PDB file of C-alpha atoms in Angstrom:
ATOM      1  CA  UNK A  72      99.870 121.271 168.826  1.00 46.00           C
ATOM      2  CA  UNK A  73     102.235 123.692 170.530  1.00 44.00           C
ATOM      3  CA  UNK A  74     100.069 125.664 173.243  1.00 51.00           C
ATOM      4  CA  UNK A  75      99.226 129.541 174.027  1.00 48.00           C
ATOM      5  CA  UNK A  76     100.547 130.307 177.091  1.00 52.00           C
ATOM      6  CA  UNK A  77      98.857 132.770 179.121  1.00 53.00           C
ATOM      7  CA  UNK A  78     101.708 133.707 181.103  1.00 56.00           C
ATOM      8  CA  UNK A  79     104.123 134.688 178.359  1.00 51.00           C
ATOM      9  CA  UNK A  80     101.334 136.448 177.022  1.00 47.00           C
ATOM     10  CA  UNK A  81     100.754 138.520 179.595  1.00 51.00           C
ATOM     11  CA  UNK A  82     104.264 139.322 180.064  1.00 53.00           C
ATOM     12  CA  UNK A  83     103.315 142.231 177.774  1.00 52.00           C
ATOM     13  CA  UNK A  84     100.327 142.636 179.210  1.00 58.00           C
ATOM     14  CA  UNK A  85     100.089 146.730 179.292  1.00 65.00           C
ATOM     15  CA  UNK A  86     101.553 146.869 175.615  1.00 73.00           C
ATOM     16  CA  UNK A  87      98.804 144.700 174.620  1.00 74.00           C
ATOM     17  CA  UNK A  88      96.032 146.045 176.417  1.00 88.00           C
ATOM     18  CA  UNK A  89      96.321 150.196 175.183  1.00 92.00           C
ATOM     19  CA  UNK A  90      95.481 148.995 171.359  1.00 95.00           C
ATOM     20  CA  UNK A  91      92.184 147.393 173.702  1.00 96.00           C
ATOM     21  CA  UNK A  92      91.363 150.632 175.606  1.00 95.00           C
ATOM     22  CA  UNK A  93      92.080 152.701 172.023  1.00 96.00           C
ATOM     23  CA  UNK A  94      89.523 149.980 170.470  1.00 97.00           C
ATOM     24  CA  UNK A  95      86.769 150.278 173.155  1.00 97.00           C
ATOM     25  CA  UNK A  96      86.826 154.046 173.188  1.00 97.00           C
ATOM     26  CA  UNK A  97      85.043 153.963 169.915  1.00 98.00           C
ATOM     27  CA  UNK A  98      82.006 152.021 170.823  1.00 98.00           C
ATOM     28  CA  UNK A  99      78.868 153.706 171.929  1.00 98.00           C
ATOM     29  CA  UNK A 100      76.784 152.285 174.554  1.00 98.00           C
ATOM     30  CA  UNK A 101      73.002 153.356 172.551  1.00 96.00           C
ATOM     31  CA  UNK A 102      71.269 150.047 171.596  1.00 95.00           C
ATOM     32  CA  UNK A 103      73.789 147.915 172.726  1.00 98.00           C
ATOM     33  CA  UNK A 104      72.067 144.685 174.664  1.00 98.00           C
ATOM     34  CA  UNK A 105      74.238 141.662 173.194  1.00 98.00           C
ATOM     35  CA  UNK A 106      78.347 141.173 172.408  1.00 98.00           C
ATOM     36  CA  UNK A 107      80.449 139.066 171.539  1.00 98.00           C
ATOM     37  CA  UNK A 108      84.554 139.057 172.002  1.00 98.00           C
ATOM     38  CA  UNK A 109      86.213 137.118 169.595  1.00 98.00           C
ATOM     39  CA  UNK A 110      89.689 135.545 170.682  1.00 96.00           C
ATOM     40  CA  UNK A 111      88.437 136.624 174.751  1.00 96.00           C
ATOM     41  CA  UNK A 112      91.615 134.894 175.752  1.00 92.00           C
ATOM     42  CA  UNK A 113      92.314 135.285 179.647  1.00 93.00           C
ATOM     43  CA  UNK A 114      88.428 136.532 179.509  1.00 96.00           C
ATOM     44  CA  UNK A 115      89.851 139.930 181.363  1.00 95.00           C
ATOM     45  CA  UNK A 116      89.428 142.556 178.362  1.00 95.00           C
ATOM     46  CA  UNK A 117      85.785 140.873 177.519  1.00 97.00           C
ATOM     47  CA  UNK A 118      85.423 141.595 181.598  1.00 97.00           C
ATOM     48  CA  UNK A 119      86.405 145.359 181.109  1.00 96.00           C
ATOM     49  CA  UNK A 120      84.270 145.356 178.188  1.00 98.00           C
ATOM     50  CA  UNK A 121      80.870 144.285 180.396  1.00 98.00           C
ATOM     51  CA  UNK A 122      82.225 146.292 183.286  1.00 97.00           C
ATOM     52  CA  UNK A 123      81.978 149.466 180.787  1.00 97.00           C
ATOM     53  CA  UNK A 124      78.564 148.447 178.553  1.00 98.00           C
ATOM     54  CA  UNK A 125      76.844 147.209 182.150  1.00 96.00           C
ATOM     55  CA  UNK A 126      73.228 146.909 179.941  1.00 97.00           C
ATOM     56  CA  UNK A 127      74.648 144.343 177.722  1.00 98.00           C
ATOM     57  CA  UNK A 128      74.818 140.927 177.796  1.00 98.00           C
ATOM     58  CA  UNK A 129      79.164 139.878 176.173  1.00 98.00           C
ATOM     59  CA  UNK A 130      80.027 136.215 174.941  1.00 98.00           C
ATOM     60  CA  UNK A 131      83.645 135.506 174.899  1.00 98.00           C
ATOM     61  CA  UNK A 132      85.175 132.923 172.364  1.00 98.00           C
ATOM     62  CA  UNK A 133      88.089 131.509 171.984  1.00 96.00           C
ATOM     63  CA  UNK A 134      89.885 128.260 170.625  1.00 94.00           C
ATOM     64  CA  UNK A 135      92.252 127.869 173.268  1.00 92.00           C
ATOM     65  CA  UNK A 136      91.387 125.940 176.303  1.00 93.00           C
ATOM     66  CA  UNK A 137      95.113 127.081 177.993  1.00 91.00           C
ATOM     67  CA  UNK A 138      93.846 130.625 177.823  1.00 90.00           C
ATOM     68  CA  UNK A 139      90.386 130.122 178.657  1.00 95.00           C
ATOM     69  CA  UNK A 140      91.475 128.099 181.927  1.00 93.00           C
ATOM     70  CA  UNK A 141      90.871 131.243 184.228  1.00 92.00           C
ATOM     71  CA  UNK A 142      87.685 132.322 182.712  1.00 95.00           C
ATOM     72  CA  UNK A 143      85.401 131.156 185.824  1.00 94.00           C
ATOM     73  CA  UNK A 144      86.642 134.241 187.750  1.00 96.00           C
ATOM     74  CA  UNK A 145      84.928 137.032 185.620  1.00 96.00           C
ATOM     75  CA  UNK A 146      81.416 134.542 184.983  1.00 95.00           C
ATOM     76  CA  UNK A 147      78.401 135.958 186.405  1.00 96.00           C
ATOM     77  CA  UNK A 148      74.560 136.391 184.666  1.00 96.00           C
ATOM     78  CA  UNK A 149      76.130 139.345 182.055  1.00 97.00           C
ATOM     79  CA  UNK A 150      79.302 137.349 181.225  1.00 98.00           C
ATOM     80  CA  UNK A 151      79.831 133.887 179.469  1.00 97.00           C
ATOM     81  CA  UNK A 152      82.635 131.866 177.617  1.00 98.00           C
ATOM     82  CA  UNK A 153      82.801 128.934 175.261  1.00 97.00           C
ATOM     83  CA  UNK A 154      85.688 127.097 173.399  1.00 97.00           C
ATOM     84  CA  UNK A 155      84.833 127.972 170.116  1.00 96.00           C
ATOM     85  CA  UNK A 156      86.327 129.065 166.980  1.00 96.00           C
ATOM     86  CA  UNK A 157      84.724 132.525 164.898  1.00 96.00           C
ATOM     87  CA  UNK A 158      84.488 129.909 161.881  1.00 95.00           C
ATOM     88  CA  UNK A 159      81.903 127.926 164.394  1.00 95.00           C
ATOM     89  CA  UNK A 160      80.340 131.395 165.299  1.00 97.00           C
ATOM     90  CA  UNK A 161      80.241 132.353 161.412  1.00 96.00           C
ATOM     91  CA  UNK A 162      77.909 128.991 161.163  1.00 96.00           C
ATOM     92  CA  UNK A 163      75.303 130.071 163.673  1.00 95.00           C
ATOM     93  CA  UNK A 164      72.110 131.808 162.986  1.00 94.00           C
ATOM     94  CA  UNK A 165      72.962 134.377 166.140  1.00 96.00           C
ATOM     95  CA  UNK A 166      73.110 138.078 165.793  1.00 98.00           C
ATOM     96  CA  UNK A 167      74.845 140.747 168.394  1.00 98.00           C
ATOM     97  CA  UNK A 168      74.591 144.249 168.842  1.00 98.00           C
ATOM     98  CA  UNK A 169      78.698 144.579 168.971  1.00 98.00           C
ATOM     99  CA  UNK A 170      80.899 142.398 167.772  1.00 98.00           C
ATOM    100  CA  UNK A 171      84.598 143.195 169.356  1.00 98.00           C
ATOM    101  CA  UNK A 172      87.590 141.433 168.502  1.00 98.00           C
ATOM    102  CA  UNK A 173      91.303 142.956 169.977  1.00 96.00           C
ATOM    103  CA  UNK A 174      94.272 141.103 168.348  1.00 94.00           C
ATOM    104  CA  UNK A 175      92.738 137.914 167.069  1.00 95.00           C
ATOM    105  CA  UNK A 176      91.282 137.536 163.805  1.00 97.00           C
ATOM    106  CA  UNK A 177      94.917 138.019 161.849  1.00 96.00           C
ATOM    107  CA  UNK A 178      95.033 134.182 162.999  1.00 93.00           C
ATOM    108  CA  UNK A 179      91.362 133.376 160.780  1.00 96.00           C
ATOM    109  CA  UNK A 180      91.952 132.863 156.816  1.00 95.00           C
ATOM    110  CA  UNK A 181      90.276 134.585 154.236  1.00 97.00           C
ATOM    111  CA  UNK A 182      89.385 137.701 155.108  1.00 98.00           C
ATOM    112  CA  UNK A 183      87.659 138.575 152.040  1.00 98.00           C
ATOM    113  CA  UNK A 184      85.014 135.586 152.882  1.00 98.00           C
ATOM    114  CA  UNK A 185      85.656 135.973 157.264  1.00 98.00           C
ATOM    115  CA  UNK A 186      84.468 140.262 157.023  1.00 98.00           C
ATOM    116  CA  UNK A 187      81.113 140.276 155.516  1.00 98.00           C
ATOM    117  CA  UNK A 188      80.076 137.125 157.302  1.00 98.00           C
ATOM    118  CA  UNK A 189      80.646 138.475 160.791  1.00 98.00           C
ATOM    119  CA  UNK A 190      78.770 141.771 159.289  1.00 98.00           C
ATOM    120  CA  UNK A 191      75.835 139.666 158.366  1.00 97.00           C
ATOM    121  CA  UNK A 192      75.661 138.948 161.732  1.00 98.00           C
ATOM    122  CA  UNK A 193      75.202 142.427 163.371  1.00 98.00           C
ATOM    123  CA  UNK A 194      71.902 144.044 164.493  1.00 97.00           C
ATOM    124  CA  UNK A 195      70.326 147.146 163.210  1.00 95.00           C
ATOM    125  CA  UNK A 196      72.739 149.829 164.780  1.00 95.00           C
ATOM    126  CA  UNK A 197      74.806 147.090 165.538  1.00 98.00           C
ATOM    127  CA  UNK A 198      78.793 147.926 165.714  1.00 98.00           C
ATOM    128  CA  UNK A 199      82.125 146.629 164.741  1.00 98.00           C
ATOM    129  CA  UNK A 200      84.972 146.979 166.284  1.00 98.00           C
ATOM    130  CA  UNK A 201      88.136 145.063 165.396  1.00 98.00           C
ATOM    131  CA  UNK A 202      92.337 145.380 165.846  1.00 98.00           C
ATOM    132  CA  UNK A 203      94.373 143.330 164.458  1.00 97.00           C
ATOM    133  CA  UNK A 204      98.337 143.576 163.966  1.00 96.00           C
ATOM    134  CA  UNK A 205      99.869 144.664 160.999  1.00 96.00           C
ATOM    135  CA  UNK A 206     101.895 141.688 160.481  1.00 92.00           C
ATOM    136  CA  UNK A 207     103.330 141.768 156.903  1.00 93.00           C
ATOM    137  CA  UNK A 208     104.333 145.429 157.930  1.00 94.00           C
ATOM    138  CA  UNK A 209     105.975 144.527 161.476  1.00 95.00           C
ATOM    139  CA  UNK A 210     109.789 144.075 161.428  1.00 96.00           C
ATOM    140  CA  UNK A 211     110.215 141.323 163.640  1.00 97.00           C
ATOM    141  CA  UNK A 212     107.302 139.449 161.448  1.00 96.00           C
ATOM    142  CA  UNK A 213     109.137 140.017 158.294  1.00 97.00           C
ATOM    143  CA  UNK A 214     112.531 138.363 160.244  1.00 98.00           C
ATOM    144  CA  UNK A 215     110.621 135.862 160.631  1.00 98.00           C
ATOM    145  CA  UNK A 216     109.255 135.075 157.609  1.00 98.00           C
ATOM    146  CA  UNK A 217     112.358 135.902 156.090  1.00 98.00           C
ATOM    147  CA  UNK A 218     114.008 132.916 158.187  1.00 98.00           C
ATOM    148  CA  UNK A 219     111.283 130.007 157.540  1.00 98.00           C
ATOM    149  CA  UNK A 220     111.499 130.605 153.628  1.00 98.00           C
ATOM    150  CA  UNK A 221     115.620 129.682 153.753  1.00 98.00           C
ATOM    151  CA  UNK A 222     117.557 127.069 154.051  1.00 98.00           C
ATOM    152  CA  UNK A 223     117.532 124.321 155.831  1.00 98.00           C
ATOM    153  CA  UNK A 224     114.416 125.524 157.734  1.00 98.00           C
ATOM    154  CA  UNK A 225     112.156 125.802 154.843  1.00 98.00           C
ATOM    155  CA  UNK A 226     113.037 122.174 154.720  1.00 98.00           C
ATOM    156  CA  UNK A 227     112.432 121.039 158.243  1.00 97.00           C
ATOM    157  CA  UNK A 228     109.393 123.405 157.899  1.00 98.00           C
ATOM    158  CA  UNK A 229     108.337 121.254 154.693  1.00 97.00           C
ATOM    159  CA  UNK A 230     108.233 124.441 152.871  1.00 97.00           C
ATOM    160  CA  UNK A 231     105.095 126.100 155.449  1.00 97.00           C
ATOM    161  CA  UNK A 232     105.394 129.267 155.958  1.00 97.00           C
ATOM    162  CA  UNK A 233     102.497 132.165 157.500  1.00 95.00           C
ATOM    163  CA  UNK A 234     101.145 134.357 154.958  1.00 95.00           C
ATOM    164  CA  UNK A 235      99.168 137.222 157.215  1.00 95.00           C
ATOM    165  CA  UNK A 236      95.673 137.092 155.935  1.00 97.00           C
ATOM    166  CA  UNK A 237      95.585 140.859 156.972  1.00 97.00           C
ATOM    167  CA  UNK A 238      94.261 143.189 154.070  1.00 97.00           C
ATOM    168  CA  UNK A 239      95.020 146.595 152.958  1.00 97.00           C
ATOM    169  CA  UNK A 240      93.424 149.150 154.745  1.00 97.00           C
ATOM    170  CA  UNK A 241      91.352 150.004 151.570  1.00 98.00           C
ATOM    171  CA  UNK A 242      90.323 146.323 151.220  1.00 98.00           C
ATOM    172  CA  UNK A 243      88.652 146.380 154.819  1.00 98.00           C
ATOM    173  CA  UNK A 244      87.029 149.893 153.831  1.00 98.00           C
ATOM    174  CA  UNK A 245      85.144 148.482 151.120  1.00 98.00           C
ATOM    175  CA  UNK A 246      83.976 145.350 152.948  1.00 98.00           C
ATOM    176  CA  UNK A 247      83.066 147.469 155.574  1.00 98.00           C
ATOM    177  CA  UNK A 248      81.202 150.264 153.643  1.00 97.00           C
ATOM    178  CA  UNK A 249      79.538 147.188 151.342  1.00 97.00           C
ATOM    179  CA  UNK A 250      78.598 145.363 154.184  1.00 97.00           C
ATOM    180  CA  UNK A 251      76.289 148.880 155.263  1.00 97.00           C
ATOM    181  CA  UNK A 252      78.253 150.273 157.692  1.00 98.00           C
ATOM    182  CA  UNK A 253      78.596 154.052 158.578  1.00 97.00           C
ATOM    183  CA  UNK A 254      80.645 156.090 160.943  1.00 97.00           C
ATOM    184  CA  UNK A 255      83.616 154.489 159.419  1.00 98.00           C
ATOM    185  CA  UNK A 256      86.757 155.196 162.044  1.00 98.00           C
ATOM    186  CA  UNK A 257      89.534 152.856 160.587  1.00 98.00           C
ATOM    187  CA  UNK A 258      93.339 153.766 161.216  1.00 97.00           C
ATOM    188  CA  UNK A 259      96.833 152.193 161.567  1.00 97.00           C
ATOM    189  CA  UNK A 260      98.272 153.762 164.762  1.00 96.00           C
ATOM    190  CA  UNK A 261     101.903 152.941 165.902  1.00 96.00           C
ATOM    191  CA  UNK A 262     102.259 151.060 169.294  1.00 94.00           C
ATOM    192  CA  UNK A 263     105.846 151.518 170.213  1.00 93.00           C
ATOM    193  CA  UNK A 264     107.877 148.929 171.885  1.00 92.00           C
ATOM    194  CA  UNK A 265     111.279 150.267 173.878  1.00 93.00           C
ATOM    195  CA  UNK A 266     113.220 147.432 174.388  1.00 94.00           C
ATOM    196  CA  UNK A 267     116.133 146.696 176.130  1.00 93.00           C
ATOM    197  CA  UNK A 268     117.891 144.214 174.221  1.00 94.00           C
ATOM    198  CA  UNK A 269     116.963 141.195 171.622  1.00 93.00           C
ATOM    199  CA  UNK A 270     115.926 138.931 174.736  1.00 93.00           C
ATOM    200  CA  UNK A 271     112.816 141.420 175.200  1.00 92.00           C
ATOM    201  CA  UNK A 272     111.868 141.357 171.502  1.00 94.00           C
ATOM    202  CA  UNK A 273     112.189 137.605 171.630  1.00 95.00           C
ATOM    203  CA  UNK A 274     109.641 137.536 174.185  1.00 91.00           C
ATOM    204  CA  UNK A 275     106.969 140.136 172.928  1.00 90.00           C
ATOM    205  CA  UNK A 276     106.635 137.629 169.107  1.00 92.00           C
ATOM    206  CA  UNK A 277     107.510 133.987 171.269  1.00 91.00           C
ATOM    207  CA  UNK A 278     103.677 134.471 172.905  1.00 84.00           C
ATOM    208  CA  UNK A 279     102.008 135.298 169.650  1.00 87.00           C
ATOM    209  CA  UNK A 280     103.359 135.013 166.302  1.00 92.00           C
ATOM    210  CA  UNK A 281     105.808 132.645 166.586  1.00 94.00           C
ATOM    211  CA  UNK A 282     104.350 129.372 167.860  1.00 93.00           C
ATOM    212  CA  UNK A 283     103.190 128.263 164.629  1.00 93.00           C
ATOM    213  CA  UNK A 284     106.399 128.049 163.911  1.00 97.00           C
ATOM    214  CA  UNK A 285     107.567 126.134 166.870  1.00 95.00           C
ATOM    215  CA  UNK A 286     105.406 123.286 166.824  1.00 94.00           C
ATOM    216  CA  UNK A 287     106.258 121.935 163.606  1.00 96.00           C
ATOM    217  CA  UNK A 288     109.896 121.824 164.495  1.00 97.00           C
ATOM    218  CA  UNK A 289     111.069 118.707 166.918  1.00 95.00           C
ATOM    219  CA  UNK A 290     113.058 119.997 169.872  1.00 95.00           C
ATOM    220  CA  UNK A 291     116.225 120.438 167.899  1.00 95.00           C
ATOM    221  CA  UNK A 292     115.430 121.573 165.184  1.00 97.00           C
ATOM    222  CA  UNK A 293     113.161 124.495 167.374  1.00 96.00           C
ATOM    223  CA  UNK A 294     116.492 125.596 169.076  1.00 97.00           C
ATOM    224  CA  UNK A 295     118.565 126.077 165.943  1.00 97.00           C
ATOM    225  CA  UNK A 296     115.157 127.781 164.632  1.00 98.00           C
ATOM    226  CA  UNK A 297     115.299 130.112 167.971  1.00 97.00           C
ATOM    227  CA  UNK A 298     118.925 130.525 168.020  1.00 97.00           C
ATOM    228  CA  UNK A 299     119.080 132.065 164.582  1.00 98.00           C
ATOM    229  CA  UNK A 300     116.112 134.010 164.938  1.00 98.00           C
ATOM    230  CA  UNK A 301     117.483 135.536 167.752  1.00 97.00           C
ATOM    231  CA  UNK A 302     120.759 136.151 166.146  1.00 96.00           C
ATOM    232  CA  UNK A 303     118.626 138.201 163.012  1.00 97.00           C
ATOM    233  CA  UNK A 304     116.528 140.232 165.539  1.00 97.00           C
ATOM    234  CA  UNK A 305     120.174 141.295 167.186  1.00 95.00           C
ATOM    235  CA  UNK A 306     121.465 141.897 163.787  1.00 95.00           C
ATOM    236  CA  UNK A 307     118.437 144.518 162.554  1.00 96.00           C
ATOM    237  CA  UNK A 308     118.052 146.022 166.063  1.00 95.00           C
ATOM    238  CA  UNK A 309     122.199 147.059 166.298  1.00 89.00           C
ATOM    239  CA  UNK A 310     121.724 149.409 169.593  1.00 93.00           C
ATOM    240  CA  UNK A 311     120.190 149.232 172.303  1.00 94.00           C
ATOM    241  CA  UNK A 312     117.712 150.102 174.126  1.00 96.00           C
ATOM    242  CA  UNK A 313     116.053 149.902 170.605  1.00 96.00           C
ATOM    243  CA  UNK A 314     112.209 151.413 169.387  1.00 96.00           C
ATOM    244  CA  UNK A 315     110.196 148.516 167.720  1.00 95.00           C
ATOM    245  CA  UNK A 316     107.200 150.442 165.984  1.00 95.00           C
ATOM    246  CA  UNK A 317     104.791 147.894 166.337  1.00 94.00           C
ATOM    247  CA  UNK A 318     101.403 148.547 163.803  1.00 96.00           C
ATOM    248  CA  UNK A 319      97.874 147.836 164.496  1.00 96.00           C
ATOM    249  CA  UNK A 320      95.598 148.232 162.185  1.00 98.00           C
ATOM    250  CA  UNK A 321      91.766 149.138 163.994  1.00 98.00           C
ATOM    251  CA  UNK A 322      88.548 149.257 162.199  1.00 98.00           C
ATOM    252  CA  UNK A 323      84.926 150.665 163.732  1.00 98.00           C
ATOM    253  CA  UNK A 324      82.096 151.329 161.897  1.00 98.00           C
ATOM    254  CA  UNK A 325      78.106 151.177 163.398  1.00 98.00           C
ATOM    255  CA  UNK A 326      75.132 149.475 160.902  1.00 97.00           C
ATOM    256  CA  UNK A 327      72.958 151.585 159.358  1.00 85.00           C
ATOM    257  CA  UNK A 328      69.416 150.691 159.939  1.00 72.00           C
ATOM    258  CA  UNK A 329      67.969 152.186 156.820  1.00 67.00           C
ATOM    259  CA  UNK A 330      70.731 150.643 154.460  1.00 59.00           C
ATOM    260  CA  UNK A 331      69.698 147.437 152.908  1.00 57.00           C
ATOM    261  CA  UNK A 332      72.267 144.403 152.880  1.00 52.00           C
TER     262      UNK A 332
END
């Protein structure tokens, strides 16, 4: 299995992290003792998080070991990670006051089964806050999936291909509202991304969407894969420096203590 690397990552590090800071502004500090942060990654946003919320307790999770490698540095009694996945979580009996996830879940299947089970697992008053991409919607993700569903590389791809598990907006305001919460704040905001030429573009997708891609190609077969994909991302974007109007989809909403569930 091809791994995360932090370091490309973070090569985008302030694009990434504004969709965070957006996020976190919605969460309110009253009756908040225990989080979690899903997909904690480098461990520095779930670090922010505690730095803000200093009466709560956070739990970062992740499933990668390459990005959790750094973790030890933000550790103390308030702060703790594990390599775990939120289907592992979704098993456990444990219930948080926040649960916060910032551009992680669109990798977790079924979201009509993944939503209510994480809302099971929040306190009275307890809050959700979530951002995910809006990958069906984003241009360089429909390139993509454009690509792996032709010739030859559906082939070599043995006819895989990513289907975003992200719903409609409407889909996640139902779960949400059935699942009893209130002080709904849900919104696709635009997240611009000025780049210079296709190189940059490359480089924002190669840390995130497209490395499910790349390791089930053999090294050939990856660099005619990249080649062409770079050629289709030069072909849509024909001047530059070029606006990529990158969509996240976030979603808040607080438990109601008096609704039953």
């Amino acid at each position: 299995m091809m791994p995360w690397s932090p370091e490309i990552y973070n090569q985008f590090k302030n694009i990434r992290y504004q969709p965070f800071f957006d996020l976190m502004s919605l969460i309110s500090s009253e009756h908040l003792k225990k989080a979690i942060d899903i997909g904690c990654g480098t461990g520095e946003q779930t670090h922010i998080l505690s730095e803000k919320f200093e009466n709560a307790v956070f739990f970062g999770i992740d499933s990668s070991a390459e990005m959790l490698a750094d973790v030890k540095q933000f550790q103390n009694d308030r702060l703790h990670f594990s390599k775990i996945t939120v289907e592992d979580l979704c098993k456990s009996d444990e219930k948080f006051d926040l649960i916060f996830s910032n551009a992680a879940l669109q990798w977790s299947d079924d979201h009509h089964t993944l939503f209510p089970t994480l809302l099971s697992m929040l306190t009275n008053n307890g809050q959700l806050a979530i951002q995910m991409p809006v990958q069906a919607e984003n241009i360089l993700n429909q390139i993509l999936f454009k690509l792996a569903s032709e010739e030859p590389f559906c082939t070599y791809l043995e006819g895989w291909n990513r289907v975003s598990p992200v719903l409609s907006i409407d889909e996640y305001a139902q779960i949400m509202f059935n699942g009893g919460l209130r002080e709904l704040n849900i919104s696709v905001k635009v997240y611009p991304i000025i780049a210079d030429d296709s190189e940059n573009l490359f480089q924002f997708i190669s840390g995130s969407s497209l490395i499910p891609y790349l390791e089930r190609l053999d090294e050939e077969r990856k660099g005619d894969f990249i080649s062409e994909y770079k050629r289709r991302i030069n072909l849509h974007f024909k001047k530059f420096p070029a606006i990529y109007a990158f969509k996240r989809l976030l979603l808040y909403g607080k438990m109601q203590a008096n609704i039953s569930r």
